């Protein structure tokens, strides 16, 4: 993306009487009534975030609650199950909140020797199951946990199993750049498929070609609309705005991004790489050690930029990223919650946007086998925290 620049537990739906009819009606009501609200950028006091909500009379129209009569009742909604791994439970809870569902009950623990144990604590026979688990650091543990979760669902006779992977950690190893290298993205795709997954839902893969490594359907969603909506709310004058591409390969993505921002001008920063995570000057989409993006910001300031905003979907924040990002080069660092941010990694310039509505709506549409929801004509992709 260009150079611009988790949650508390959401309320669960109440428990209803055991009658199937009452339960279905309750879920429909809950889906129309439970919405996560647009909020202002994170404000920080002593380095800790808070999320003040907008007044009720100022909720944006695209998050307005639809009339109950416009919701189409689905008899198969009770066949949808969402389970969370241990990698990002707060995002999983937000997704369930948006969908008006409870997270499925699951027992995940680790033995003294490091082995992972998974047991579903409710029946999923004949259900569409969605497992929310990014393969963020520690990547190998979270990946293995996802594979065991998939296997548990398969052996419990789930009808369909979808691996919801907000951050696909091995996506960068998608080709050979030198001799005798592995293509780990293909290997991981094979592991997920062989474990028993029927579909993958991923957010902002490193490259589109990674979708071709899977022999099962892949739904690839983009975090760009979430960031764009937030930037639009800042009311930055388009005459003062320039979108900077990290490299030549990102020009198409940056051009589309700039076009959405009132057709803002586009610039490209040249990049010279001498090794892994080492670069001369550039701005990049994924924040690892933030060396490239920091040098790019310094160059932009030298060229007369008043403010530099860094935008990224996935914030890995490997050391010394926090030190570089909080050094004063950036007016704001905008990320999403595809990867959970540790409390110690918060700094005043950091703003976290949630992709829960984006993923939740995608899950509903996959479950309903449709591209648009019947009876609802509002945009649910743009949610900020």
XYZ file of C-alpha atoms in Angstrom:
385
model
C 0.000 0.000 0.000
C 1.154 3.588 0.024
C 2.754 6.021 2.379
C -0.002 7.640 4.306
C -0.778 6.695 7.228
C -8.592 -4.461 20.540
C -10.698 -4.806 21.710
C -12.875 -5.595 24.692
C -15.080 -8.622 24.621
C -18.157 -7.860 22.597
C -21.527 -8.733 24.136
C -22.734 -12.205 23.384
C -26.276 -12.937 22.336
C -28.547 -13.894 25.236
C -29.463 -17.506 25.852
C -32.935 -18.384 24.609
C -35.426 -21.130 25.347
C -34.732 -24.458 23.709
C -37.522 -24.226 21.130
C -35.964 -24.233 17.633
C -38.459 -21.679 16.359
C -37.769 -19.236 19.156
C -34.017 -19.699 18.758
C -34.145 -18.955 15.021
C -36.256 -15.821 15.540
C -33.874 -14.693 18.255
C -30.849 -15.098 16.019
C -32.512 -13.036 13.287
C -33.294 -10.289 15.777
C -29.776 -10.439 17.134
C -28.252 -10.120 13.684
C -30.245 -6.990 13.054
C -29.542 -5.585 16.491
C -25.886 -6.309 17.140
C -23.612 -4.005 15.173
C -20.166 -2.779 16.010
C -20.088 0.978 15.717
C -17.761 3.322 13.915
C -15.578 5.067 16.406
C -13.012 7.816 16.356
C -9.267 7.145 16.012
C -7.661 5.692 19.096
C -6.831 8.294 21.720
C -4.000 7.486 24.075
C -3.453 8.314 27.693
C -0.116 7.197 29.062
C 0.315 4.964 26.049
C -2.909 2.991 26.546
C -5.702 3.044 23.954
C -9.305 3.957 24.480
C -12.168 3.830 21.986
C -14.774 6.559 22.488
C -17.937 5.826 20.509
C -19.721 8.363 18.349
C -23.061 9.707 19.606
C -26.032 7.648 18.473
C -27.364 10.454 16.261
C -24.057 10.564 14.331
C -23.734 6.906 13.396
C -22.875 6.704 9.681
C -25.654 5.617 7.381
C -23.807 2.558 6.095
C -23.879 1.056 9.585
C -27.551 1.875 10.167
C -29.561 -1.050 11.448
C -31.869 -2.508 8.829
C -35.530 -3.053 9.550
C -36.315 -6.515 10.838
C -38.796 -7.027 8.022
C -35.999 -6.715 5.494
C -34.035 -9.609 6.990
C -34.612 -12.931 5.316
C -34.920 -15.734 7.850
C -32.608 -18.670 7.231
C -33.476 -22.055 8.649
C -29.886 -23.176 8.217
C -28.351 -20.359 10.280
C -28.152 -22.716 13.259
C -25.836 -24.861 11.114
C -23.142 -22.177 11.117
C -20.413 -22.450 13.723
C -17.480 -20.114 14.407
C -14.529 -21.274 16.476
C -11.526 -19.242 17.542
C -7.957 -20.378 17.896
C -5.642 -18.819 20.452
C -3.822 -16.524 17.987
C -6.377 -13.665 17.865
C -9.421 -14.368 20.071
C -10.434 -10.702 20.272
C -10.915 -10.466 16.487
C -12.876 -13.729 16.541
C -15.164 -12.298 19.216
C -15.729 -9.143 17.152
C -16.650 -11.240 14.113
C -19.137 -13.228 16.182
C -20.519 -9.969 17.596
C -21.111 -8.575 14.112
C -22.821 -11.789 12.992
C -24.987 -12.008 16.112
C -23.602 -15.415 17.020
C -21.716 -16.944 19.921
C -18.274 -18.388 19.446
C -18.263 -22.168 19.511
C -16.962 -23.916 22.603
C -13.527 -25.413 22.081
C -10.788 -26.644 24.411
C -7.238 -25.868 23.260
C -4.284 -26.587 25.497
C -0.594 -27.348 25.293
C 1.131 -30.209 27.013
C 4.402 -29.826 28.882
C 6.355 -31.068 25.849
C 4.744 -28.434 23.583
C 2.217 -30.674 21.842
C -1.174 -29.109 21.097
C -4.500 -30.646 22.146
C -7.824 -29.623 20.598
C -11.319 -30.809 21.508
C -14.600 -29.386 20.224
C -17.039 -29.100 23.106
C -20.188 -28.989 21.003
C -21.508 -30.945 18.036
C -20.646 -29.767 14.517
C -22.124 -32.712 12.639
C -23.479 -31.453 9.322
C -22.488 -27.823 10.097
C -20.607 -25.175 8.162
C -17.620 -24.500 10.407
C -15.392 -21.405 10.280
C -12.079 -21.504 12.129
C -10.542 -18.073 12.798
C -6.784 -18.401 13.232
C -4.090 -16.146 11.725
C -0.659 -17.699 11.342
C 1.055 -14.724 12.974
C 4.023 -15.066 15.345
C 4.666 -17.630 16.671
C 3.847 -18.745 13.136
C 4.671 -22.442 13.465
C 2.649 -22.934 16.655
C -0.367 -21.075 15.290
C -0.206 -22.960 12.000
C -0.031 -26.327 13.755
C -2.928 -25.334 15.989
C -5.002 -24.465 12.904
C -4.209 -27.822 11.297
C -5.258 -29.718 14.423
C -8.465 -27.655 14.666
C -9.287 -28.551 11.057
C -8.616 -32.221 11.734
C -10.842 -32.156 14.837
C -13.723 -30.674 12.826
C -13.271 -33.172 10.017
C -13.344 -36.098 12.430
C -16.444 -34.591 14.073
C -18.302 -34.850 10.723
C -18.488 -31.132 9.904
C -20.107 -30.600 6.506
C -17.801 -27.784 5.368
C -14.666 -26.411 7.020
C -13.416 -22.917 6.179
C -10.060 -21.743 7.497
C -10.362 -18.000 8.156
C -6.755 -16.769 8.056
C -6.648 -12.966 8.502
C -2.852 -13.069 8.236
C -1.240 -15.839 6.176
C 2.262 -15.846 7.562
C 4.046 -17.931 4.946
C 2.622 -16.050 1.957
C 5.890 -14.166 1.359
C 7.685 -17.417 0.488
C 5.702 -17.664 -2.750
C 8.544 -18.098 -5.248
C 12.207 -18.990 -5.569
C 14.511 -15.979 -5.656
C 17.688 -18.066 -5.416
C 18.666 -21.619 -6.147
C 17.797 -24.429 -3.718
C 15.102 -22.420 -1.892
C 11.777 -23.829 -0.762
C 8.389 -22.392 -1.698
C 6.874 -22.559 1.758
C 3.576 -20.917 0.724
C 2.780 -23.919 -1.476
C 3.788 -26.344 1.269
C 1.521 -24.652 3.819
C -1.340 -24.592 1.306
C -0.944 -28.348 0.853
C -0.945 -28.891 4.625
C -4.173 -26.925 5.108
C -5.847 -28.772 2.245
C -4.728 -32.225 3.362
C -5.801 -31.507 6.949
C -9.382 -31.315 5.673
C -10.214 -27.676 4.928
C -12.783 -27.153 2.151
C -12.191 -23.415 1.720
C -9.823 -20.631 2.809
C -10.729 -17.043 3.618
C -7.661 -14.783 3.699
C -7.063 -11.050 3.964
C -4.478 -9.175 1.871
C -2.192 -11.984 0.780
C 1.347 -10.957 -0.054
C 0.655 -11.742 -3.706
C -2.351 -12.981 -5.638
C -0.450 -15.974 -6.953
C -0.636 -17.574 -3.489
C -4.306 -18.337 -4.157
C -3.210 -20.673 -6.950
C -1.254 -22.806 -4.494
C -4.490 -24.071 -2.955
C -6.469 -26.871 -4.572
C -9.592 -25.587 -2.784
C -11.545 -22.316 -3.211
C -9.896 -19.201 -1.743
C -11.833 -16.042 -0.875
C -9.350 -13.168 -0.890
C -10.620 -9.979 0.767
C -8.788 -6.662 0.983
C -8.278 -4.367 3.941
C -7.974 -1.349 1.623
C -11.640 -0.226 2.005
C -11.253 -0.136 5.785
C -8.193 2.130 5.569
C -9.739 4.283 2.838
C -12.863 4.890 4.873
C -10.795 5.992 7.841
C -8.650 8.339 5.752
C -11.768 9.818 4.182
C -13.047 10.629 7.666
C -9.910 12.699 8.320
C -10.995 15.200 5.625
C -7.521 15.688 4.213
C -7.513 18.080 1.258
C -6.801 16.147 -1.936
C -4.529 18.956 -3.129
C -2.211 18.240 -0.193
C -2.212 14.457 -0.559
C 0.263 12.187 -2.342
C 0.159 8.378 -2.306
C 3.615 6.770 -2.320
C 4.139 3.261 -3.692
C 6.692 1.049 -1.921
C 8.189 -0.188 -5.197
C 7.438 -0.741 -8.858
C 5.524 -3.922 -8.039
C 3.108 -1.981 -5.859
C 2.286 0.732 -8.389
C -1.009 -0.826 -9.515
C -2.169 -1.216 -5.917
C -1.081 2.315 -5.022
C -2.746 3.757 -8.126
C -6.048 2.127 -7.186
C -5.610 3.450 -3.656
C -4.903 6.977 -4.930
C -7.886 6.884 -7.271
C -10.178 6.191 -4.341
C -8.732 9.238 -2.564
C -10.048 11.800 -5.062
C -7.528 10.672 -7.679
C -4.562 11.833 -5.580
C -1.081 12.117 -7.189
C 1.120 9.023 -7.148
C 4.836 8.790 -6.330
C 7.272 5.869 -6.315
C 10.259 5.392 -4.009
C 13.095 3.355 -5.485
C 14.265 0.374 -3.437
C 17.586 -1.477 -3.331
C 17.722 -4.674 -1.282
C 20.946 -6.252 -0.016
C 19.376 -9.068 1.986
C 16.326 -10.167 3.948
C 14.694 -7.266 5.826
C 17.469 -4.894 4.663
C 16.701 -2.050 2.244
C 17.931 1.373 1.214
C 14.812 3.516 0.829
C 11.152 2.660 0.335
C 7.706 2.458 1.878
C 6.203 -0.987 2.222
C 2.780 -2.475 2.902
C 3.697 -4.998 5.581
C 5.432 -3.636 8.686
C 8.202 -6.024 9.768
C 11.193 -4.226 11.267
C 10.054 -0.897 9.724
C 13.525 -0.067 8.398
C 12.376 0.471 4.819
C 9.360 2.555 5.691
C 11.292 4.701 8.182
C 13.982 5.538 5.635
C 11.279 6.320 3.125
C 9.572 8.665 5.586
C 12.858 10.454 6.265
C 13.346 10.954 2.525
C 9.820 12.319 2.122
C 10.425 14.841 4.898
C 13.627 15.911 3.142
C 11.590 16.466 -0.009
C 9.218 18.802 1.830
C 6.426 16.576 3.137
C 4.647 18.197 6.101
C 3.110 14.987 7.449
C 3.710 11.325 6.661
C 1.121 8.654 7.407
C 2.087 4.969 7.293
C -0.626 2.497 6.316
C -0.434 -1.270 6.484
C -2.850 -4.166 6.799
C -0.586 -6.527 8.733
C 1.555 -5.187 11.576
C 4.134 -7.849 12.452
C 6.192 -5.370 14.526
C 9.450 -7.299 14.759
C 12.139 -5.443 16.773
C 13.130 -2.642 16.386
C 9.918 -1.658 14.514
C 8.243 0.061 17.479
C 11.272 2.227 18.166
C 11.446 3.348 14.539
C 7.720 3.968 14.106
C 7.435 6.007 17.304
C 10.510 8.129 16.565
C 8.497 11.106 15.322
C 8.819 10.527 11.574
C 5.138 9.622 11.278
C 2.100 11.708 12.072
C 0.122 8.474 12.377
C 0.677 4.758 11.856
C -2.515 3.071 10.690
C -2.825 -0.713 10.928
C -5.595 -3.303 11.154
C -6.200 -5.982 13.760
C -5.469 -8.996 11.538
C -2.556 -9.522 13.929
C -3.135 -8.818 17.648
C -1.051 -5.954 19.036
C 0.569 -6.548 22.395
C -0.067 -3.852 24.980
C 3.656 -3.149 25.255
C 3.740 -2.333 21.522
C 1.245 0.536 21.685
C 2.559 4.038 21.095
C 0.772 7.400 20.743
C 0.828 7.534 16.925
C -0.751 4.091 16.506
C -4.312 3.683 15.217
C -5.874 0.220 14.921
C -8.751 -0.412 12.496
C -10.920 -3.502 12.776
C -11.629 -5.879 9.884
C -14.276 -7.769 11.875
C -17.221 -6.475 9.827
C -15.393 -7.217 6.582
C -14.678 -10.822 7.566
C -18.065 -11.328 9.218
C -19.948 -10.188 6.145
C -17.785 -12.369 3.924
C -18.574 -15.383 6.102
C -22.312 -14.722 5.792
C -22.066 -14.459 2.024
C -20.034 -17.648 1.731
C -22.526 -19.401 3.993
C -25.448 -18.107 1.908
C -23.737 -18.920 -1.419
C -24.293 -15.405 -2.690
C -22.350 -12.256 -3.553
C -24.903 -9.829 -2.071
C -27.117 -10.229 0.959
C -30.843 -10.426 0.285
C -32.926 -7.670 1.825
C -29.965 -5.569 2.929
C -28.478 -2.669 0.996
C -25.910 -1.134 3.281
C -22.143 -1.212 3.329
C -20.660 -3.141 6.229
C -17.010 -3.215 5.264
C -15.876 -0.005 6.900
C -15.303 -0.226 10.657
C -12.734 1.696 12.661
C -11.451 1.336 16.173
